[in-house]
mmCIF file with all atom_site columns, C-alpha atoms and ligand atoms in Angstrom:
data_model
loop_
_atom_site.group_PDB
_atom_site.id
_atom_site.type_symbol
_atom_site.label_atom_id
_atom_site.label_alt_id
_atom_site.label_comp_id
_atom_site.label_asym_id
_atom_site.label_entity_id
_atom_site.label_seq_id
_atom_site.pdbx_PDB_ins_code
_atom_site.Cartn_x
_atom_site.Cartn_y
_atom_site.Cartn_z
_atom_site.occupancy
_atom_site.B_iso_or_equiv
_atom_site.pdbx_formal_charge
_atom_site.auth_seq_id
_atom_site.auth_comp_id
_atom_site.auth_asym_id
_atom_site.auth_atom_id
_atom_site.pdbx_PDB_model_num
ATOM   1   C  CA  . MET A 1 1   ? 0.000   0.000  0.000  1.00 74.00 ? 11  MET A CA  1
ATOM   2   C  CA  . ALA A 1 2   ? 1.129   3.525  -0.704 1.00 92.00 ? 12  ALA A CA  1
ATOM   3   C  CA  . ILE A 1 3   ? 2.255   6.151  1.791  1.00 96.00 ? 13  ILE A CA  1
ATOM   4   C  CA  . GLU A 1 4   ? -0.714  8.481  2.213  1.00 98.00 ? 14  GLU A CA  1
ATOM   5   C  CA  . ARG A 1 5   ? -1.563  11.633 4.117  1.00 97.00 ? 15  ARG A CA  1
ATOM   6   C  CA  . THR A 1 6   ? -4.889  12.256 5.818  1.00 98.00 ? 16  THR A CA  1
ATOM   7   C  CA  . LEU A 1 7   ? -6.471  15.006 7.895  1.00 98.00 ? 17  LEU A CA  1
ATOM   8   C  CA  . SER A 1 8   ? -7.370  14.367 11.531 1.00 98.00 ? 18  SER A CA  1
ATOM   9   C  CA  . ILE A 1 9   ? -9.388  16.672 13.764 1.00 99.00 ? 19  ILE A CA  1
ATOM   10  C  CA  . VAL A 1 10  ? -9.710  16.304 17.524 1.00 99.00 ? 20  VAL A CA  1
ATOM   11  C  CA  . LYS A 1 11  ? -13.184 17.820 17.880 1.00 99.00 ? 21  LYS A CA  1
ATOM   12  C  CA  . PRO A 1 12  ? -14.322 20.289 20.598 1.00 98.00 ? 22  PRO A CA  1
ATOM   13  C  CA  . ASP A 1 13  ? -15.881 17.564 22.795 1.00 98.00 ? 23  ASP A CA  1
ATOM   14  C  CA  . ALA A 1 14  ? -12.592 15.642 23.042 1.00 98.00 ? 24  ALA A CA  1
ATOM   15  C  CA  . VAL A 1 15  ? -10.553 18.819 23.554 1.00 98.00 ? 25  VAL A CA  1
ATOM   16  C  CA  . LYS A 1 16  ? -12.842 19.751 26.477 1.00 98.00 ? 26  LYS A CA  1
ATOM   17  C  CA  . LYS A 1 17  ? -12.459 16.249 27.943 1.00 98.00 ? 27  LYS A CA  1
ATOM   18  C  CA  . GLY A 1 18  ? -8.685  16.703 28.069 1.00 98.00 ? 28  GLY A CA  1
ATOM   19  C  CA  . ALA A 1 19  ? -8.327  14.003 25.438 1.00 98.00 ? 29  ALA A CA  1
ATOM   20  C  CA  . ILE A 1 20  ? -6.146  15.734 22.824 1.00 98.00 ? 30  ILE A CA  1
ATOM   21  C  CA  . GLY A 1 21  ? -3.168  13.658 23.927 1.00 98.00 ? 31  GLY A CA  1
ATOM   22  C  CA  . GLY A 1 22  ? -5.284  10.518 24.278 1.00 98.00 ? 32  GLY A CA  1
ATOM   23  C  CA  . CYS A 1 23  ? -6.613  10.773 20.725 1.00 98.00 ? 33  CYS A CA  1
ATOM   24  C  CA  . LEU A 1 24  ? -3.260  11.624 19.150 1.00 98.00 ? 34  LEU A CA  1
ATOM   25  C  CA  . SER A 1 25  ? -1.550  8.941  21.215 1.00 98.00 ? 35  SER A CA  1
ATOM   26  C  CA  . MET A 1 26  ? -3.882  6.241  19.851 1.00 98.00 ? 36  MET A CA  1
ATOM   27  C  CA  . LEU A 1 27  ? -3.182  7.438  16.298 1.00 98.00 ? 37  LEU A CA  1
ATOM   28  C  CA  . GLU A 1 28  ? 0.586   7.446  16.872 1.00 98.00 ? 38  GLU A CA  1
ATOM   29  C  CA  . ALA A 1 29  ? 0.403   4.011  18.515 1.00 98.00 ? 39  ALA A CA  1
ATOM   30  C  CA  . ALA A 1 30  ? -1.260  2.719  15.335 1.00 98.00 ? 40  ALA A CA  1
ATOM   31  C  CA  . GLY A 1 31  ? 1.842   3.767  13.407 1.00 97.00 ? 41  GLY A CA  1
ATOM   32  C  CA  . LEU A 1 32  ? 0.524   7.036  12.017 1.00 98.00 ? 42  LEU A CA  1
ATOM   33  C  CA  . LYS A 1 33  ? 3.091   9.847  11.949 1.00 98.00 ? 43  LYS A CA  1
ATOM   34  C  CA  . ILE A 1 34  ? 1.990   13.377 12.859 1.00 98.00 ? 44  ILE A CA  1
ATOM   35  C  CA  . VAL A 1 35  ? 3.630   15.619 10.252 1.00 98.00 ? 45  VAL A CA  1
ATOM   36  C  CA  . ALA A 1 36  ? 1.682   18.820 11.044 1.00 97.00 ? 46  ALA A CA  1
ATOM   37  C  CA  . THR A 1 37  ? -0.563  19.917 13.893 1.00 97.00 ? 47  THR A CA  1
ATOM   38  C  CA  . ARG A 1 38  ? -2.158  23.062 15.322 1.00 97.00 ? 48  ARG A CA  1
ATOM   39  C  CA  . MET A 1 39  ? -5.024  24.250 17.500 1.00 98.00 ? 49  MET A CA  1
ATOM   40  C  CA  . LEU A 1 40  ? -7.659  26.689 16.300 1.00 98.00 ? 50  LEU A CA  1
ATOM   41  C  CA  . HIS A 1 41  ? -11.224 27.738 16.984 1.00 98.00 ? 51  HIS A CA  1
ATOM   42  C  CA  . LEU A 1 42  ? -13.231 27.301 13.779 1.00 98.00 ? 52  LEU A CA  1
ATOM   43  C  CA  . SER A 1 43  ? -15.388 30.223 12.670 1.00 98.00 ? 53  SER A CA  1
ATOM   44  C  CA  . LYS A 1 44  ? -18.940 29.471 11.576 1.00 98.00 ? 54  LYS A CA  1
ATOM   45  C  CA  . ALA A 1 45  ? -17.917 30.126 7.955  1.00 98.00 ? 55  ALA A CA  1
ATOM   46  C  CA  . GLN A 1 46  ? -14.958 27.736 8.234  1.00 98.00 ? 56  GLN A CA  1
ATOM   47  C  CA  . ALA A 1 47  ? -17.091 24.963 9.754  1.00 98.00 ? 57  ALA A CA  1
ATOM   48  C  CA  . GLN A 1 48  ? -19.781 25.458 7.105  1.00 98.00 ? 58  GLN A CA  1
ATOM   49  C  CA  . ALA A 1 49  ? -17.177 25.297 4.341  1.00 98.00 ? 59  ALA A CA  1
ATOM   50  C  CA  . PHE A 1 50  ? -15.378 22.280 5.808  1.00 98.00 ? 60  PHE A CA  1
ATOM   51  C  CA  . TYR A 1 51  ? -18.639 20.307 6.080  1.00 98.00 ? 61  TYR A CA  1
ATOM   52  C  CA  . ALA A 1 52  ? -20.228 21.722 2.882  1.00 97.00 ? 62  ALA A CA  1
ATOM   53  C  CA  . VAL A 1 53  ? -20.684 18.147 1.589  1.00 95.00 ? 63  VAL A CA  1
ATOM   54  C  CA  . HIS A 1 54  ? -23.286 17.677 4.351  1.00 97.00 ? 64  HIS A CA  1
ATOM   55  C  CA  . LYS A 1 55  ? -25.160 20.961 3.827  1.00 97.00 ? 65  LYS A CA  1
ATOM   56  C  CA  . GLU A 1 56  ? -28.406 19.266 2.774  1.00 98.00 ? 66  GLU A CA  1
ATOM   57  C  CA  . ARG A 1 57  ? -28.388 16.897 5.773  1.00 97.00 ? 67  ARG A CA  1
ATOM   58  C  CA  . PRO A 1 58  ? -30.752 17.603 8.679  1.00 98.00 ? 68  PRO A CA  1
ATOM   59  C  CA  . PHE A 1 59  ? -27.862 17.643 11.153 1.00 98.00 ? 69  PHE A CA  1
ATOM   60  C  CA  . TYR A 1 60  ? -25.781 20.262 9.272  1.00 98.00 ? 70  TYR A CA  1
ATOM   61  C  CA  . GLY A 1 61  ? -26.739 23.273 11.425 1.00 98.00 ? 71  GLY A CA  1
ATOM   62  C  CA  . SER A 1 62  ? -26.204 21.371 14.645 1.00 98.00 ? 72  SER A CA  1
ATOM   63  C  CA  . LEU A 1 63  ? -22.888 19.967 13.366 1.00 98.00 ? 73  LEU A CA  1
ATOM   64  C  CA  . VAL A 1 64  ? -21.618 23.475 12.541 1.00 98.00 ? 74  VAL A CA  1
ATOM   65  C  CA  . GLU A 1 65  ? -22.684 24.689 15.996 1.00 98.00 ? 75  GLU A CA  1
ATOM   66  C  CA  . PHE A 1 66  ? -20.912 21.742 17.652 1.00 98.00 ? 76  PHE A CA  1
ATOM   67  C  CA  . MET A 1 67  ? -17.716 22.190 15.634 1.00 98.00 ? 77  MET A CA  1
ATOM   68  C  CA  . THR A 1 68  ? -17.567 25.887 16.609 1.00 98.00 ? 78  THR A CA  1
ATOM   69  C  CA  . SER A 1 69  ? -18.342 25.260 20.300 1.00 98.00 ? 79  SER A CA  1
ATOM   70  C  CA  . GLY A 1 70  ? -14.663 25.236 21.288 1.00 98.00 ? 80  GLY A CA  1
ATOM   71  C  CA  . PRO A 1 71  ? -11.172 24.816 19.896 1.00 98.00 ? 81  PRO A CA  1
ATOM   72  C  CA  . VAL A 1 72  ? -10.107 21.857 17.766 1.00 98.00 ? 82  VAL A CA  1
ATOM   73  C  CA  . VAL A 1 73  ? -6.726  20.303 16.995 1.00 98.00 ? 83  VAL A CA  1
ATOM   74  C  CA  . VAL A 1 74  ? -6.095  19.666 13.311 1.00 98.00 ? 84  VAL A CA  1
ATOM   75  C  CA  . SER A 1 75  ? -3.280  17.355 12.251 1.00 98.00 ? 85  SER A CA  1
ATOM   76  C  CA  . VAL A 1 76  ? -1.875  15.778 9.127  1.00 98.00 ? 86  VAL A CA  1
ATOM   77  C  CA  . LEU A 1 77  ? -1.167  12.069 9.599  1.00 98.00 ? 87  LEU A CA  1
ATOM   78  C  CA  . GLU A 1 78  ? 1.176   10.160 7.297  1.00 98.00 ? 88  GLU A CA  1
ATOM   79  C  CA  . GLY A 1 79  ? 1.770   6.463  6.779  1.00 97.00 ? 89  GLY A CA  1
ATOM   80  C  CA  . GLU A 1 80  ? 1.013   3.312  4.803  1.00 97.00 ? 90  GLU A CA  1
ATOM   81  C  CA  . GLY A 1 81  ? -2.690  3.379  4.014  1.00 98.00 ? 91  GLY A CA  1
ATOM   82  C  CA  . ALA A 1 82  ? -3.078  6.312  6.422  1.00 98.00 ? 92  ALA A CA  1
ATOM   83  C  CA  . ILE A 1 83  ? -6.621  7.185  5.323  1.00 98.00 ? 93  ILE A CA  1
ATOM   84  C  CA  . ALA A 1 84  ? -8.108  3.767  6.098  1.00 98.00 ? 94  ALA A CA  1
ATOM   85  C  CA  . LYS A 1 85  ? -5.911  3.236  9.146  1.00 98.00 ? 95  LYS A CA  1
ATOM   86  C  CA  . ASN A 1 86  ? -7.076  6.523  10.696 1.00 98.00 ? 96  ASN A CA  1
ATOM   87  C  CA  . ARG A 1 87  ? -10.724 5.586  10.034 1.00 98.00 ? 97  ARG A CA  1
ATOM   88  C  CA  . GLU A 1 88  ? -10.122 2.169  11.624 1.00 98.00 ? 98  GLU A CA  1
ATOM   89  C  CA  . VAL A 1 89  ? -8.624  3.647  14.800 1.00 98.00 ? 99  VAL A CA  1
ATOM   90  C  CA  . MET A 1 90  ? -11.405 6.290  14.937 1.00 98.00 ? 100 MET A CA  1
ATOM   91  C  CA  . GLY A 1 91  ? -14.254 3.743  14.887 1.00 98.00 ? 101 GLY A CA  1
ATOM   92  C  CA  . ALA A 1 92  ? -17.842 4.101  13.671 1.00 98.00 ? 102 ALA A CA  1
ATOM   93  C  CA  . THR A 1 93  ? -19.456 7.546  13.309 1.00 98.00 ? 103 THR A CA  1
ATOM   94  C  CA  . ASP A 1 94  ? -22.178 6.576  15.799 1.00 98.00 ? 104 ASP A CA  1
ATOM   95  C  CA  . VAL A 1 95  ? -20.382 6.110  19.104 1.00 98.00 ? 105 VAL A CA  1
ATOM   96  C  CA  . SER A 1 96  ? -22.922 3.479  20.188 1.00 98.00 ? 106 SER A CA  1
ATOM   97  C  CA  . LYS A 1 97  ? -21.717 1.355  17.241 1.00 98.00 ? 107 LYS A CA  1
ATOM   98  C  CA  . ALA A 1 98  ? -17.988 2.029  17.682 1.00 98.00 ? 108 ALA A CA  1
ATOM   99  C  CA  . ALA A 1 99  ? -15.864 -1.047 18.449 1.00 98.00 ? 109 ALA A CA  1
ATOM   100 C  CA  . GLU A 1 100 ? -13.862 -1.523 21.634 1.00 98.00 ? 110 GLU A CA  1
ATOM   101 C  CA  . GLY A 1 101 ? -10.376 -0.096 21.338 1.00 98.00 ? 111 GLY A CA  1
ATOM   102 C  CA  . THR A 1 102 ? -11.383 2.740  19.016 1.00 98.00 ? 112 THR A CA  1
ATOM   103 C  CA  . ILE A 1 103 ? -11.036 6.455  19.762 1.00 98.00 ? 113 ILE A CA  1
ATOM   104 C  CA  . ARG A 1 104 ? -14.763 7.105  19.399 1.00 98.00 ? 114 ARG A CA  1
ATOM   105 C  CA  . LYS A 1 105 ? -15.623 4.263  21.795 1.00 98.00 ? 115 LYS A CA  1
ATOM   106 C  CA  . LYS A 1 106 ? -13.185 5.653  24.352 1.00 98.00 ? 116 LYS A CA  1
ATOM   107 C  CA  . TYR A 1 107 ? -13.753 9.394  24.031 1.00 98.00 ? 117 TYR A CA  1
ATOM   108 C  CA  . GLY A 1 108 ? -16.966 9.947  22.033 1.00 98.00 ? 118 GLY A CA  1
ATOM   109 C  CA  . THR A 1 109 ? -20.383 10.803 23.474 1.00 97.00 ? 119 THR A CA  1
ATOM   110 C  CA  . SER A 1 110 ? -22.932 10.587 20.627 1.00 98.00 ? 120 SER A CA  1
ATOM   111 C  CA  . ILE A 1 111 ? -23.299 10.319 16.851 1.00 98.00 ? 121 ILE A CA  1
ATOM   112 C  CA  . GLU A 1 112 ? -22.487 14.047 16.679 1.00 98.00 ? 122 GLU A CA  1
ATOM   113 C  CA  . ALA A 1 113 ? -19.992 14.548 19.517 1.00 98.00 ? 123 ALA A CA  1
ATOM   114 C  CA  . ASN A 1 114 ? -17.773 11.710 18.369 1.00 98.00 ? 124 ASN A CA  1
ATOM   115 C  CA  . ALA A 1 115 ? -14.332 13.051 19.321 1.00 98.00 ? 125 ALA A CA  1
ATOM   116 C  CA  . VAL A 1 116 ? -12.503 12.909 15.993 1.00 98.00 ? 126 VAL A CA  1
ATOM   117 C  CA  . HIS A 1 117 ? -12.716 13.520 12.258 1.00 98.00 ? 127 HIS A CA  1
ATOM   118 C  CA  . GLY A 1 118 ? -10.791 11.668 9.560  1.00 98.00 ? 128 GLY A CA  1
ATOM   119 C  CA  . SER A 1 119 ? -10.722 12.112 5.788  1.00 98.00 ? 129 SER A CA  1
ATOM   120 C  CA  . ASP A 1 120 ? -12.584 9.367  3.923  1.00 98.00 ? 130 ASP A CA  1
ATOM   121 C  CA  . ALA A 1 121 ? -10.730 9.161  0.571  1.00 98.00 ? 131 ALA A CA  1
ATOM   122 C  CA  . PRO A 1 122 ? -7.548  10.401 -1.166 1.00 97.00 ? 132 PRO A CA  1
ATOM   123 C  CA  . GLU A 1 123 ? -9.450  13.235 -2.919 1.00 97.00 ? 133 GLU A CA  1
ATOM   124 C  CA  . THR A 1 124 ? -11.084 14.523 0.273  1.00 97.00 ? 134 THR A CA  1
ATOM   125 C  CA  . ALA A 1 125 ? -7.815  14.128 2.197  1.00 98.00 ? 135 ALA A CA  1
ATOM   126 C  CA  . ALA A 1 126 ? -6.019  16.397 -0.275 1.00 97.00 ? 136 ALA A CA  1
ATOM   127 C  CA  . VAL A 1 127 ? -8.763  19.036 -0.109 1.00 97.00 ? 137 VAL A CA  1
ATOM   128 C  CA  . GLU A 1 128 ? -9.017  18.879 3.696  1.00 98.00 ? 138 GLU A CA  1
ATOM   129 C  CA  . ILE A 1 129 ? -5.239  19.063 4.232  1.00 98.00 ? 139 ILE A CA  1
ATOM   130 C  CA  . ALA A 1 130 ? -5.036  22.131 1.952  1.00 97.00 ? 140 ALA A CA  1
ATOM   131 C  CA  . PHE A 1 131 ? -7.971  23.680 3.855  1.00 97.00 ? 141 PHE A CA  1
ATOM   132 C  CA  . PHE A 1 132 ? -5.945  23.821 7.102  1.00 97.00 ? 142 PHE A CA  1
ATOM   133 C  CA  . PHE A 1 133 ? -2.337  23.606 5.896  1.00 96.00 ? 143 PHE A CA  1
ATOM   134 C  CA  . PRO A 1 134 ? -2.186  25.579 2.652  1.00 90.00 ? 144 PRO A CA  1
ATOM   135 C  CA  . GLY A 1 135 ? 1.518   26.409 2.939  1.00 82.00 ? 145 GLY A CA  1
ATOM   136 C  CA  . ALA A 1 136 ? 4.629   24.358 3.521  1.00 80.00 ? 146 ALA A CA  1
ATOM   137 C  CA  . ASP A 1 137 ? 3.785   23.655 7.178  1.00 87.00 ? 147 ASP A CA  1
ATOM   138 C  CA  . ILE A 1 138 ? 4.158   19.894 6.807  1.00 95.00 ? 148 ILE A CA  1
ATOM   139 C  CA  . GLN A 1 139 ? 7.302   18.332 8.226  1.00 94.00 ? 149 GLN A CA  1
ATOM   140 C  CA  . ASP A 1 140 ? 9.378   15.416 6.999  1.00 93.00 ? 150 ASP A CA  1
ATOM   141 C  CA  . TYR A 1 141 ? 11.091  13.116 9.494  1.00 95.00 ? 151 TYR A CA  1
ATOM   142 C  CA  . ALA A 1 142 ? 11.817  9.450  9.912  1.00 94.00 ? 152 ALA A CA  1
ATOM   143 C  CA  . ARG A 1 143 ? 10.165  7.663  12.803 1.00 91.00 ? 153 ARG A CA  1
ATOM   144 C  CA  . SER A 1 144 ? 12.320  5.398  14.939 1.00 90.00 ? 154 SER A CA  1
ATOM   145 C  CA  . GLU A 1 145 ? 10.840  2.580  17.009 1.00 74.00 ? 155 GLU A CA  1
HETATM 146 P  P1  . LIG B 2 .   ? -17.610 10.587 9.706  1.00 85.90 ? 9   LIG B P1  1
HETATM 147 O  O1  . LIG B 2 .   ? -17.123 11.710 10.606 1.00 85.90 ? 9   LIG B O1  1
HETATM 148 O  O2  . LIG B 2 .   ? -17.544 9.252  10.410 1.00 85.90 ? 9   LIG B O2  1
HETATM 149 O  O3  . LIG B 2 .   ? -16.934 10.571 8.362  1.00 85.90 ? 9   LIG B O3  1
HETATM 150 P  P2  . LIG B 2 .   ? -19.937 11.710 8.367  1.00 85.90 ? 9   LIG B P2  1
HETATM 151 O  O4  . LIG B 2 .   ? -19.001 12.253 7.340  1.00 85.90 ? 9   LIG B O4  1
HETATM 152 O  O5  . LIG B 2 .   ? -21.112 10.922 7.894  1.00 85.90 ? 9   LIG B O5  1
HETATM 153 O  O6  . LIG B 2 .   ? -19.169 10.827 9.461  1.00 85.90 ? 9   LIG B O6  1
HETATM 154 O  O7  . LIG B 2 .   ? -20.532 12.915 9.217  1.00 85.90 ? 9   LIG B O7  1
HETATM 155 C  C1  . LIG B 2 .   ? -19.713 14.002 9.595  1.00 85.90 ? 9   LIG B C1  1
HETATM 156 C  C2  . LIG B 2 .   ? -19.990 14.337 11.044 1.00 85.90 ? 9   LIG B C2  1
HETATM 157 O  O8  . LIG B 2 .   ? -21.339 14.796 11.177 1.00 85.90 ? 9   LIG B O8  1
HETATM 158 C  C3  . LIG B 2 .   ? -19.902 13.149 12.020 1.00 85.90 ? 9   LIG B C3  1
HETATM 159 O  O9  . LIG B 2 .   ? -18.597 12.831 12.420 1.00 85.90 ? 9   LIG B O9  1
HETATM 160 C  C4  . LIG B 2 .   ? -20.738 13.636 13.167 1.00 85.90 ? 9   LIG B C4  1
HETATM 161 O  O10 . LIG B 2 .   ? -20.046 14.583 13.987 1.00 85.90 ? 9   LIG B O10 1
HETATM 162 C  C5  . LIG B 2 .   ? -21.861 14.361 12.424 1.00 85.90 ? 9   LIG B C5  1
HETATM 163 N  N1  . LIG B 2 .   ? -23.010 13.483 12.150 1.00 85.90 ? 9   LIG B N1  1
HETATM 164 C  C6  . LIG B 2 .   ? -23.081 12.480 11.236 1.00 85.90 ? 9   LIG B C6  1
HETATM 165 N  N2  . LIG B 2 .   ? -24.300 11.889 11.238 1.00 85.90 ? 9   LIG B N2  1
HETATM 166 C  C7  . LIG B 2 .   ? -25.024 12.553 12.168 1.00 85.90 ? 9   LIG B C7  1
HETATM 167 C  C8  . LIG B 2 .   ? -26.359 12.435 12.650 1.00 85.90 ? 9   LIG B C8  1
HETATM 168 N  N3  . LIG B 2 .   ? -27.192 11.519 12.155 1.00 85.90 ? 9   LIG B N3  1
HETATM 169 N  N4  . LIG B 2 .   ? -26.765 13.292 13.626 1.00 85.90 ? 9   LIG B N4  1
HETATM 170 C  C9  . LIG B 2 .   ? -25.927 14.235 14.123 1.00 85.90 ? 9   LIG B C9  1
HETATM 171 N  N5  . LIG B 2 .   ? -24.650 14.412 13.710 1.00 85.90 ? 9   LIG B N5  1
HETATM 172 C  C10 . LIG B 2 .   ? -24.201 13.580 12.754 1.00 85.90 ? 9   LIG B C10 1
HETATM 173 MG MG1 . LIG B 2 .   ? -17.033 11.970 6.818  1.00 85.90 ? 10  LIG B MG1 1
#
């Protein structure tokens, strides 16, 4: 499998739970390398734009409100099959369906407040990474075991 990059977000619910480190630690433990990271508080316009794909869904307004309810931590993760691996470690969207050992099972609260975001495909990963890291803010380093 190819080396990929994907976008991760620790959402406001997990930040408020003091679980930034917990979420990122589970991703790192799965072999994903953090090559960029920063904290920000999304504006309403940013949250609307980021989740524009969901704008016709009934939960869109609530999702935008949730995502702007506090700061988030956005990161670029790199590794073999990083997109699928991140999704696997995150667990199911609906926390009540998330498997044991996943981030959402451990730190999520509901189908909306589910602790983390992860890109779902190479195309969306590229768009989402550029959304938060448009410049050359991505680092290159070798991970040692
Ligand atoms: P995922 O984050 O697993 O890729 P989606 O892309 O389907 O899930 O949805 C984006 C986000 O919208 C979810 O992570 C969650 O925060 C929220 N969401 C999804 N479905 C619902 C729902 N039925 N009710 C409320 N919020 C939802
Ligand atoms: Mg999604």
